[in-house]
Coordinates of C-alpha atoms in Angstrom, one line a residue:
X1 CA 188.3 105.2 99.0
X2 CA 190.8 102.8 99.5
X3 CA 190.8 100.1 102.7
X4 CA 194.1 101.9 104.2
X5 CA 192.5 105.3 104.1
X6 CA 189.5 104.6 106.9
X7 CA 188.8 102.1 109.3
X8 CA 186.1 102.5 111.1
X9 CA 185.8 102.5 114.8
X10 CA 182.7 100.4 114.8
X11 CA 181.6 97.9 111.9
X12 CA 178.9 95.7 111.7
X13 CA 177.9 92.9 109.6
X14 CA 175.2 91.0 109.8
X15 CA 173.3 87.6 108.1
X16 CA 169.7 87.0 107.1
X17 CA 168.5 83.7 108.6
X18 CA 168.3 82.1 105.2
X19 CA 172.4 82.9 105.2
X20 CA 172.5 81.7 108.7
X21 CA 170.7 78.5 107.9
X22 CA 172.7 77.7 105.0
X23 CA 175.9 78.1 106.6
X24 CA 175.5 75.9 109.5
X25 CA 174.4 73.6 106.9
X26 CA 177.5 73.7 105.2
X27 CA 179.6 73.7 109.1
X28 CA 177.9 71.1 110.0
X29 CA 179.5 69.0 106.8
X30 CA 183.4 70.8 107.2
X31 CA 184.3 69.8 110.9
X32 CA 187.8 71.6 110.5
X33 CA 185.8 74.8 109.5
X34 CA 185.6 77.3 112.1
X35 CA 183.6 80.1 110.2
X36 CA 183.3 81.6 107.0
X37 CA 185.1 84.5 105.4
X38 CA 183.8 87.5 103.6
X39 CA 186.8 88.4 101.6
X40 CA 187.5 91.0 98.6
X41 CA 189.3 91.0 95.6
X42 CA 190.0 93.8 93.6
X43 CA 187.9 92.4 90.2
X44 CA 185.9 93.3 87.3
X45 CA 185.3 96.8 85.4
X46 CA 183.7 98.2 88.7
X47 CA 186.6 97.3 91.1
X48 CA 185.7 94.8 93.7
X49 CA 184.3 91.7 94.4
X50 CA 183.2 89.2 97.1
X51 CA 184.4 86.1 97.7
X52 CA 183.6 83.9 100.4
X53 CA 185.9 80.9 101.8
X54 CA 185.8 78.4 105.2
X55 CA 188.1 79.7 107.3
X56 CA 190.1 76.8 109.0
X57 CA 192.8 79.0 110.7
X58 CA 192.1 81.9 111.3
X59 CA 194.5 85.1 110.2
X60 CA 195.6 87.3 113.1
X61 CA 194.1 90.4 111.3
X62 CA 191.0 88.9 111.1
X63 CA 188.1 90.1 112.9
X64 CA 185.4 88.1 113.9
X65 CA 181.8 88.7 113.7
X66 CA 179.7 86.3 116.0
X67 CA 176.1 85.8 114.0
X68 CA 173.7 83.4 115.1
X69 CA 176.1 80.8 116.2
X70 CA 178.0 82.0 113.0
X71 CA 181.6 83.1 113.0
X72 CA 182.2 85.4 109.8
X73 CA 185.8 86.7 109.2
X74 CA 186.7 89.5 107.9
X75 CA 190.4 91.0 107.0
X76 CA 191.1 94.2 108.9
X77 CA 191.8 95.9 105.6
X78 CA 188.1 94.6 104.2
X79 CA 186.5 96.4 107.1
X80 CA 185.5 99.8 105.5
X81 CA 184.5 98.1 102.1
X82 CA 182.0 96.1 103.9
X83 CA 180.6 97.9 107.2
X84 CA 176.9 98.0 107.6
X85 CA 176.5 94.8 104.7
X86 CA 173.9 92.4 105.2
X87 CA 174.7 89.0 103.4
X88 CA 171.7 87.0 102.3
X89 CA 171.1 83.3 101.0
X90 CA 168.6 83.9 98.3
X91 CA 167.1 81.2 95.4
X92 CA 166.6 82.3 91.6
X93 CA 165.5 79.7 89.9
X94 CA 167.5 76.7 89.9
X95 CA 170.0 78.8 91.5
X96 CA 171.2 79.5 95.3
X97 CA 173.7 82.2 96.0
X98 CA 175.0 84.5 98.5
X99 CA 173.8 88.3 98.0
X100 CA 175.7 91.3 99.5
X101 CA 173.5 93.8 100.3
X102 CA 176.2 96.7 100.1
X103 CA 175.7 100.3 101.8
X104 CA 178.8 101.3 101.0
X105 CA 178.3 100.3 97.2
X106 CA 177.7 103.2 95.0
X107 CA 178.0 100.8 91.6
X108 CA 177.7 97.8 90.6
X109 CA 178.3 96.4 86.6
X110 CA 175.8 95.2 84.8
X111 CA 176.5 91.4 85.4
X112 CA 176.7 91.8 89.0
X113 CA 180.3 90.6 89.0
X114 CA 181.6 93.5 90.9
X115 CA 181.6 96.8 92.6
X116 CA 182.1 100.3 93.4
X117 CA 182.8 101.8 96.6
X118 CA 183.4 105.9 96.4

């Protein structure tokens, strides 16, 4: 499936409050920042992969999910790769990262780099 095959009438996205929390953290430090985008990249032996960037201006084909006092942004073309994900703040470790819990992923590589969507 490719992003200009399907574009869903209604898409949803939504944080965990650890992802919440840890981006108004990070707002509150970037006052030109409006929101945060979940983009993706074509990447890796599986496909695709997240990236996530402030968003200072937005794009006009971006659409905007409100979460929590959170504005995430989300290309037009990204919407069908990414309907129904959760993203999470999680700790491993010594670590802190964002996780993308994926519905729409049917594989993932081994290092967790990228993904699959059929």
């Amino acid at each position: 499936m490719t992003a200009e095959v399907f574009t869903p009438n209604e898409v949803t996205v939504t944080m965990t409050p650890s992802a919440v929390k840890h981006v108004r953290k990070q707002l509150d430090k970037k006052p030109d920042a409006k929101g945060i985008r979940l983009a993706i990249k074509k990447s890796g032996c599986s496909g695709f992969k997240y990236e996530t960037q402030w968003v200072e201006t937005p794009a006009t084909d971006d659409r905007i999910f409100a979460i929590d006092g959170v504005d995430v942004y989300v290309k037009e073309e990204h919407l069908p790769l990414v309907n129904g994900i959760e993203i999470d703040f999680v700790t491993e470790g010594v670590n802190s990262l964002f996780r993308f819990n994926n519905p729409n992923a049917t594989a993932e590589c081994g290092c967790g780099e990228s993904f699959t969507v059929a």
